[in-house]
Short mmCIF file of C-alpha atoms and ligand atoms in Angstrom, two decimals:
data_model
loop_
_atom_site.label_atom_id
_atom_site.label_comp_id
_atom_site.label_asym_id
_atom_site.label_seq_id
_atom_site.Cartn_x
_atom_site.Cartn_y
_atom_site.Cartn_z
CA MET X 1 -23.62 19.90 3.92
CA LYS X 2 -19.88 20.40 4.19
CA ILE X 3 -17.52 17.43 4.02
CA ALA X 4 -13.74 17.08 4.22
CA ILE X 5 -11.28 14.56 2.88
CA VAL X 6 -7.91 13.68 4.37
CA THR X 7 -5.13 11.46 3.00
CA GLY X 8 -2.96 9.62 5.52
CA GLY X 9 -0.02 7.21 5.55
CA GLY X 10 2.29 6.58 2.60
CA ASP X 11 1.17 8.00 -0.72
CA CYS X 12 0.35 5.95 -3.80
CA PRO X 13 -1.05 6.42 -7.30
CA GLY X 14 -4.77 7.16 -7.21
CA LEU X 15 -5.05 9.36 -4.10
CA ASN X 16 -5.84 12.38 -6.25
CA ALA X 17 -8.36 10.37 -8.26
CA VAL X 18 -10.20 9.58 -5.00
CA ILE X 19 -10.08 13.24 -3.93
CA ARG X 20 -11.55 14.19 -7.30
CA ALA X 21 -14.29 11.57 -7.14
CA VAL X 22 -15.32 12.52 -3.59
CA ALA X 23 -15.35 16.24 -4.39
CA LYS X 24 -17.26 15.74 -7.67
CA ALA X 25 -19.87 13.46 -6.12
CA ALA X 26 -20.29 15.89 -3.19
CA THR X 27 -20.62 18.91 -5.49
CA LYS X 28 -23.21 17.02 -7.54
CA ARG X 29 -25.33 16.78 -4.39
CA GLY X 30 -24.89 20.50 -3.76
CA TRP X 31 -22.46 19.94 -0.88
CA GLU X 32 -19.22 21.77 -0.22
CA ALA X 33 -15.98 19.75 -0.14
CA ILE X 34 -12.67 20.74 1.37
CA GLY X 35 -9.36 18.90 1.55
CA ILE X 36 -7.33 18.77 4.76
CA VAL X 37 -3.68 19.59 4.07
CA GLY X 38 -0.80 17.59 5.60
CA GLY X 39 -2.75 14.64 6.99
CA PHE X 40 -4.83 14.64 10.19
CA GLU X 41 -2.66 17.36 11.77
CA GLY X 42 -4.33 19.78 9.35
CA LEU X 43 -7.57 19.38 11.34
CA LEU X 44 -5.99 20.86 14.45
CA PRO X 45 -6.05 24.64 14.97
CA PRO X 46 -4.75 26.54 13.06
CA GLN X 47 -6.39 24.29 10.50
CA ASN X 48 -4.89 23.84 7.07
CA PHE X 49 -7.26 23.10 4.21
CA ARG X 50 -8.05 23.68 0.53
CA VAL X 51 -11.44 24.27 -1.00
CA LEU X 52 -12.13 21.50 -3.52
CA ASP X 53 -14.30 23.33 -6.00
CA TYR X 54 -14.54 22.33 -9.66
CA LYS X 55 -11.47 24.35 -10.68
CA ALA X 56 -9.33 22.69 -7.99
CA LEU X 57 -10.01 19.26 -9.52
CA ASP X 58 -8.45 19.88 -12.95
CA GLY X 59 -6.11 17.08 -13.99
CA LEU X 60 -6.46 15.14 -10.74
CA LEU X 61 -7.63 11.86 -12.26
CA VAL X 62 -4.19 11.07 -13.65
CA ARG X 63 -1.93 12.94 -11.26
CA GLY X 64 0.28 10.93 -8.90
CA GLY X 65 0.77 11.66 -5.18
CA THR X 66 -1.77 13.69 -3.24
CA ILE X 67 -2.39 17.40 -3.70
CA LEU X 68 -3.26 17.47 0.03
CA GLY X 69 0.02 16.02 1.24
CA THR X 70 0.11 13.15 3.69
CA ALA X 71 1.94 12.04 6.81
CA ASN X 72 2.75 8.72 8.41
CA ARG X 73 4.35 10.07 11.54
CA GLY X 74 3.60 12.69 14.17
CA GLN X 75 0.84 12.81 16.79
CA PHE X 76 -1.58 10.82 14.65
CA SER X 77 0.20 7.50 14.68
CA ALA X 78 -1.89 4.49 15.61
CA LYS X 79 0.17 1.56 14.32
CA THR X 80 3.61 0.57 15.53
CA GLY X 81 3.78 -2.93 14.10
CA HIS X 82 1.80 -5.88 12.78
CA GLY X 83 -1.32 -5.92 14.98
CA GLU X 84 0.21 -3.44 17.41
CA THR X 85 -2.20 -0.59 17.90
CA ARG X 86 -1.64 2.61 19.83
CA GLN X 87 -4.65 4.40 21.30
CA LEU X 88 -4.62 8.09 20.42
CA PRO X 89 -4.95 10.32 23.49
CA ALA X 90 -8.57 11.36 24.22
CA ALA X 91 -7.43 15.00 24.37
CA LEU X 92 -6.09 14.78 20.81
CA LEU X 93 -9.32 13.22 19.54
CA GLU X 94 -11.32 15.92 21.30
CA GLU X 95 -9.14 18.66 19.81
CA THR X 96 -9.73 17.09 16.39
CA ARG X 97 -13.48 17.02 16.92
CA ARG X 98 -13.44 20.69 17.97
CA GLY X 99 -11.21 21.61 15.01
CA MET X 100 -13.68 20.00 12.63
CA ALA X 101 -16.62 21.73 14.28
CA GLN X 102 -14.87 25.10 13.91
CA LEU X 103 -14.60 24.46 10.16
CA GLY X 104 -18.21 23.31 9.99
CA ILE X 105 -17.18 19.85 8.74
CA GLU X 106 -20.06 17.40 9.05
CA ALA X 107 -18.29 14.31 7.75
CA LEU X 108 -14.70 13.28 7.12
CA VAL X 109 -13.49 10.90 4.40
CA CYS X 110 -10.28 9.24 5.59
CA VAL X 111 -8.21 7.74 2.77
CA GLY X 112 -5.42 5.42 3.81
CA GLY X 113 -4.17 2.01 4.80
CA ASP X 114 -4.20 0.07 8.03
CA GLY X 115 -2.70 2.91 10.12
CA THR X 116 -4.96 5.67 8.79
CA LEU X 117 -8.08 3.53 9.04
CA THR X 118 -7.19 2.61 12.63
CA ILE X 119 -7.07 6.34 13.38
CA ALA X 120 -10.44 6.70 11.62
CA GLN X 121 -11.90 3.92 13.76
CA GLN X 122 -10.70 5.66 16.94
CA MET X 123 -12.24 8.92 15.71
CA HIS X 124 -15.50 7.09 15.07
CA GLU X 125 -15.44 5.68 18.61
CA HIS X 126 -14.97 9.26 19.81
CA GLY X 127 -18.15 10.33 18.00
CA ILE X 128 -16.55 11.87 14.91
CA PRO X 129 -18.48 11.13 11.68
CA VAL X 130 -15.99 9.37 9.42
CA VAL X 131 -15.96 7.00 6.46
CA GLY X 132 -12.87 5.22 5.14
CA VAL X 133 -11.41 4.51 1.69
CA PRO X 134 -8.83 1.68 1.48
CA LYS X 135 -5.47 2.61 0.02
CA THR X 136 -2.20 0.73 -0.03
CA ILE X 137 0.12 -0.56 -2.69
CA ASP X 138 0.68 -3.60 -0.45
CA ASN X 139 -2.96 -4.73 -0.97
CA ASP X 140 -3.01 -6.14 2.56
CA LEU X 141 -6.31 -4.87 4.00
CA ALA X 142 -8.51 -7.72 5.13
CA ALA X 143 -12.01 -6.44 4.40
CA THR X 144 -11.64 -5.59 0.71
CA THR X 145 -10.57 -7.85 -2.14
CA VAL X 146 -8.41 -5.03 -3.49
CA THR X 147 -7.05 -1.66 -2.41
CA PHE X 148 -6.31 1.15 -4.82
CA GLY X 149 -2.65 1.75 -5.64
CA PHE X 150 -1.87 -1.96 -5.85
CA ASP X 151 -2.45 -2.35 -9.58
CA SER X 152 -0.25 0.67 -10.32
CA ALA X 153 2.55 -0.66 -8.12
CA VAL X 154 2.37 -4.08 -9.78
CA ALA X 155 2.52 -2.43 -13.23
CA CYS X 156 5.65 -0.56 -12.16
CA ALA X 157 7.31 -3.70 -10.74
CA THR X 158 6.40 -5.76 -13.81
CA ASP X 159 7.85 -3.11 -16.11
CA ALA X 160 11.06 -3.18 -14.04
CA LEU X 161 11.25 -6.98 -14.38
CA ASP X 162 10.74 -6.78 -18.14
CA ARG X 163 13.69 -4.41 -18.34
CA LEU X 164 15.87 -6.46 -16.00
CA HIS X 165 15.04 -9.60 -17.97
CA THR X 166 16.80 -8.44 -21.13
CA THR X 167 19.90 -7.11 -19.40
CA ALA X 168 20.19 -10.18 -17.13
CA GLU X 169 20.01 -12.39 -20.20
CA SER X 170 22.59 -10.37 -22.12
CA HIS X 171 25.14 -10.59 -19.28
CA ASN X 172 24.30 -14.02 -17.85
CA ARG X 173 23.70 -12.44 -14.47
CA VAL X 174 21.45 -13.00 -11.53
CA LEU X 175 19.30 -9.92 -11.02
CA VAL X 176 17.48 -9.38 -7.76
CA LEU X 177 14.58 -6.92 -7.71
CA GLU X 178 13.48 -5.72 -4.26
CA VAL X 179 9.87 -4.57 -4.23
CA MET X 180 7.66 -3.20 -1.48
CA GLY X 181 5.48 -5.44 0.65
CA ARG X 182 6.00 -5.27 4.37
CA TYR X 183 3.80 -8.10 5.66
CA ALA X 184 2.20 -9.25 2.41
CA GLY X 185 3.89 -10.43 -0.77
CA TRP X 186 1.11 -9.48 -3.19
CA ILE X 187 3.25 -7.09 -5.25
CA ALA X 188 6.10 -9.63 -5.43
CA ILE X 189 3.91 -12.55 -6.45
CA TYR X 190 1.79 -10.66 -8.99
CA ALA X 191 4.75 -8.87 -10.60
CA GLY X 192 6.90 -12.00 -10.33
CA VAL X 193 4.35 -14.10 -12.22
CA ALA X 194 3.59 -11.31 -14.73
CA GLY X 195 7.29 -10.57 -15.31
CA GLY X 196 8.52 -14.15 -15.59
CA ALA X 197 10.61 -14.23 -12.40
CA ASP X 198 12.40 -17.48 -11.54
CA VAL X 199 12.48 -16.98 -7.77
CA ILE X 200 9.87 -15.07 -5.72
CA LEU X 201 10.47 -14.39 -2.03
CA ILE X 202 7.49 -13.22 0.03
CA PRO X 203 7.06 -12.51 3.75
CA GLU X 204 4.55 -15.36 4.11
CA ILE X 205 7.03 -18.07 3.06
CA PRO X 206 10.38 -18.01 4.88
CA PHE X 207 13.21 -18.81 2.45
CA ARG X 208 16.44 -20.85 2.49
CA TYR X 209 19.50 -20.07 0.37
CA GLU X 210 19.92 -23.76 -0.50
CA SER X 211 16.57 -23.67 -2.27
CA ILE X 212 17.31 -20.44 -4.19
CA CYS X 213 20.76 -21.67 -5.27
CA ALA X 214 19.33 -25.04 -6.33
CA ALA X 215 16.86 -23.19 -8.58
CA ILE X 216 19.71 -21.20 -10.15
CA ALA X 217 21.75 -24.41 -10.67
CA GLU X 218 18.74 -26.11 -12.23
CA ARG X 219 18.35 -23.26 -14.71
CA GLU X 220 22.05 -23.45 -15.60
CA LYS X 221 21.60 -27.14 -16.34
CA LEU X 222 18.80 -26.23 -18.73
CA GLY X 223 21.06 -23.73 -20.45
CA LYS X 224 19.51 -20.64 -18.83
CA ARG X 225 22.51 -18.70 -17.57
CA PHE X 226 20.56 -15.84 -16.01
CA THR X 227 18.03 -15.74 -13.19
CA LEU X 228 15.48 -13.16 -12.08
CA VAL X 229 14.72 -12.99 -8.37
CA VAL X 230 11.94 -10.84 -6.88
CA ALA X 231 12.11 -10.20 -3.14
CA ALA X 232 9.42 -8.41 -1.14
CA GLU X 233 11.05 -6.06 1.36
CA GLY X 234 9.46 -8.07 4.18
CA ALA X 235 10.82 -11.45 2.97
CA ARG X 236 12.72 -13.31 5.66
CA LEU X 237 15.25 -16.08 5.89
CA ALA X 238 13.78 -19.09 7.72
CA GLY X 239 14.39 -18.38 11.40
CA GLY X 240 15.53 -14.83 10.54
CA ASP X 241 14.10 -11.39 11.01
CA PHE X 242 13.09 -8.44 8.81
CA VAL X 243 15.97 -6.57 7.17
CA THR X 244 15.62 -2.94 8.21
CA SER X 245 17.33 0.16 6.87
CA SER X 246 17.10 2.25 10.04
CA ALA X 247 16.38 1.89 13.75
CA GLN X 248 12.66 1.78 14.61
CA PRO X 249 11.41 5.34 15.08
CA GLU X 250 9.19 6.06 18.08
CA ASN X 251 5.49 5.28 17.48
CA ARG X 252 6.21 4.02 13.97
CA GLU X 253 6.85 0.79 12.20
CA ALA X 254 10.49 -0.01 11.44
CA ARG X 255 11.72 1.16 8.05
CA LEU X 256 12.35 -1.94 5.96
CA GLY X 257 14.84 -2.22 3.12
CA GLY X 258 17.97 -4.08 2.18
CA ILE X 259 16.73 -7.66 1.80
CA GLY X 260 17.67 -7.55 -1.92
CA ALA X 261 21.30 -6.69 -1.13
CA VAL X 262 21.51 -9.37 1.56
CA VAL X 263 20.06 -12.05 -0.73
CA GLY X 264 22.11 -10.90 -3.72
CA ALA X 265 25.42 -11.03 -1.82
CA GLU X 266 24.70 -14.52 -0.52
CA ILE X 267 23.70 -15.80 -3.98
CA GLU X 268 26.93 -14.44 -5.46
CA LYS X 269 28.99 -16.00 -2.67
CA ARG X 270 27.33 -19.38 -2.98
CA THR X 271 27.00 -19.69 -6.77
CA GLY X 272 29.93 -17.59 -7.96
CA LYS X 273 27.55 -15.93 -10.42
CA GLU X 274 27.67 -12.20 -10.85
CA THR X 275 24.60 -10.88 -9.05
CA ARG X 276 23.20 -7.37 -9.21
CA VAL X 277 20.49 -5.84 -7.09
CA VAL X 278 17.85 -3.22 -7.90
CA VAL X 279 15.68 -1.65 -5.22
CA LEU X 280 12.50 -0.38 -6.85
CA GLY X 281 11.48 1.56 -3.73
CA HIS X 282 9.29 4.60 -4.06
CA LEU X 283 9.10 4.37 -7.86
CA GLN X 284 6.23 1.99 -7.05
CA ARG X 285 4.42 4.74 -5.21
CA GLY X 286 4.84 7.52 -7.79
CA GLY X 287 3.30 8.43 -11.13
CA SER X 288 -0.13 8.08 -12.67
CA PRO X 289 -2.59 5.42 -11.58
CA THR X 290 -3.30 2.61 -14.04
CA THR X 291 -6.67 2.33 -15.78
CA MET X 292 -7.84 -0.22 -13.19
CA ASP X 293 -6.85 2.06 -10.32
CA ARG X 294 -8.56 5.09 -11.88
CA VAL X 295 -11.80 3.17 -12.11
CA LEU X 296 -11.45 1.75 -8.58
CA CYS X 297 -10.63 5.18 -7.09
CA THR X 298 -13.63 6.72 -8.82
CA GLN X 299 -15.95 3.96 -7.60
CA PHE X 300 -14.55 4.20 -4.06
CA GLY X 301 -14.88 8.00 -3.94
CA ALA X 302 -18.47 7.96 -5.21
CA LYS X 303 -19.38 5.21 -2.73
CA ALA X 304 -17.84 7.14 0.19
CA VAL X 305 -20.13 10.09 -0.58
CA GLU X 306 -23.10 7.71 -0.83
CA LEU X 307 -22.28 6.39 2.67
CA ILE X 308 -22.19 9.93 4.06
CA ALA X 309 -25.52 10.73 2.42
CA ALA X 310 -27.01 7.65 4.10
CA GLY X 311 -25.48 8.59 7.46
CA SER X 312 -23.51 5.30 7.46
CA PHE X 313 -20.50 6.41 9.46
CA GLY X 314 -17.73 4.24 10.89
CA ARG X 315 -17.64 2.24 7.67
CA MET X 316 -15.10 1.70 4.91
CA VAL X 317 -15.88 1.28 1.24
CA ALA X 318 -14.77 -2.15 0.08
CA HIS X 319 -14.59 -4.22 -3.09
CA THR X 320 -16.25 -7.61 -2.87
CA GLY X 321 -14.76 -8.89 -6.12
CA THR X 322 -17.86 -8.01 -8.11
CA SER X 323 -19.16 -4.78 -6.60
CA VAL X 324 -18.30 -1.91 -4.27
CA GLU X 325 -19.98 -2.21 -0.87
CA SER X 326 -19.04 -1.13 2.64
CA VAL X 327 -17.87 -2.83 5.86
CA PRO X 328 -17.42 -1.59 9.43
CA LEU X 329 -14.03 0.10 9.85
CA LYS X 330 -13.34 -2.24 12.73
CA GLU X 331 -13.45 -5.22 10.36
CA ALA X 332 -11.08 -3.49 7.98
CA THR X 333 -8.42 -2.82 10.57
CA GLY X 334 -8.59 -5.96 12.69
CA GLN X 335 -6.29 -8.11 10.61
CA LEU X 336 -4.14 -8.07 7.49
CA ARG X 337 -4.79 -9.98 4.29
CA THR X 338 -1.58 -11.75 3.44
CA VAL X 339 -0.84 -14.22 0.62
CA PRO X 340 -2.08 -17.65 1.77
CA PRO X 341 0.84 -20.04 1.13
CA ASP X 342 -1.62 -22.67 -0.11
CA SER X 343 -3.52 -20.30 -2.43
CA ALA X 344 -3.87 -20.47 -6.21
CA PHE X 345 -1.43 -17.55 -6.55
CA VAL X 346 1.31 -19.64 -4.98
CA SER X 347 0.35 -22.93 -6.62
CA THR X 348 0.31 -21.29 -10.06
CA ALA X 349 3.85 -20.07 -9.47
CA ARG X 350 4.95 -23.50 -8.27
CA ALA X 351 3.26 -25.21 -11.23
CA LEU X 352 5.52 -23.18 -13.54
CA GLY X 353 8.61 -24.18 -11.59
CA ILE X 354 9.04 -20.80 -9.91
CA CYS X 355 11.02 -21.18 -6.69
CA LEU X 356 9.31 -19.66 -3.63
CA GLY X 357 12.47 -20.05 -1.59
CA ASP X 358 11.21 -22.85 0.67
O1 F6P N 1 2.55 0.29 3.31
C1 F6P N 1 3.01 0.61 2.06
C2 F6P N 1 4.51 0.72 2.06
O2 F6P N 1 4.85 0.99 0.73
C3 F6P N 1 5.25 -0.51 2.58
O3 F6P N 1 5.40 -1.52 1.64
C4 F6P N 1 6.56 0.10 2.99
O4 F6P N 1 7.19 -0.66 4.00
C5 F6P N 1 6.17 1.44 3.51
O5 F6P N 1 4.99 1.80 2.83
C6 F6P N 1 7.24 2.47 3.29
O6 F6P N 1 6.85 3.68 3.85
P1 F6P N 1 7.81 4.95 3.91
O7 F6P N 1 7.81 5.56 2.55
O8 F6P N 1 7.19 5.86 4.90
O9 F6P N 1 9.16 4.49 4.32
#
């Protein structure tokens, strides 16, 4: 048996740990594993791949990024917005199938988020034997309770808040931390609660400046002359739109960024308090995976190989909260898992007096 693994979409901590787990579990069964280089394009002739033998796996458990490279643009682009799917041309899918056959690949493990798994689903519908592994720091895939990369991103954002806390306090400033989270505010709410933020702005709850400024004024009254604000990049003013940092590229989602600066400037104008902004950006996507992510990646990789062995294609490995199971890819890509505004995550924050901006 010969299997391949491909990483697609934005990178995140833990991709290499999944590659390692898949290759190790495959080798254990006496199979050959190869890694496709540069995302799905590497499957097209002239194919680009690496043999994933034991030597190739040294140090991968803790290494950030993906040794295979990844792409979230180009011919293989199946998502252009929230719920907006693009059908890949049949000719491209056919060329992919032929490319795989030329390499003797009998199954493909597709590691990625909503976009990559949508591509995997279309490949499955075209008769290509695929299984999926859910990755995204945003933690917004519907069919799994958690995606790998999320815990590492939250750890990074929480560490940033801890650091901003002491400098904000020393200078009596408002500090705004912009974190990732396009449609879902999981990183913002987890890191905000873990890092003691005073205001948390998430895409699911449109915000008003009056509410944010009232929270800052309330803190001043209590003698707290500094405030920590966490804003997910997808947070929006009530009645407003996403803040983007570039025009929407063809066949791709718009590049978000800048909400922190917009919110920070308005807070300074309205309160007169010195306000500084930090955009955490891709720091959240780099570096070693946390302990939790290493375990999750290893479980996911081993389960993906188990699915292949059972001939269960068109499925994605998924965490149920207690164990690692699998679900049809279609279920995984149909909808996003956002932060329910009436959930315990939000009510815990509110119970502590954290302002959600509404
Ligand atoms: O989907 C994960 C994510 O980190 C989003 O939060 C963010 O909008 C996007 O990736 C950024 O991707 P890129 O690095 O391609 O701009």
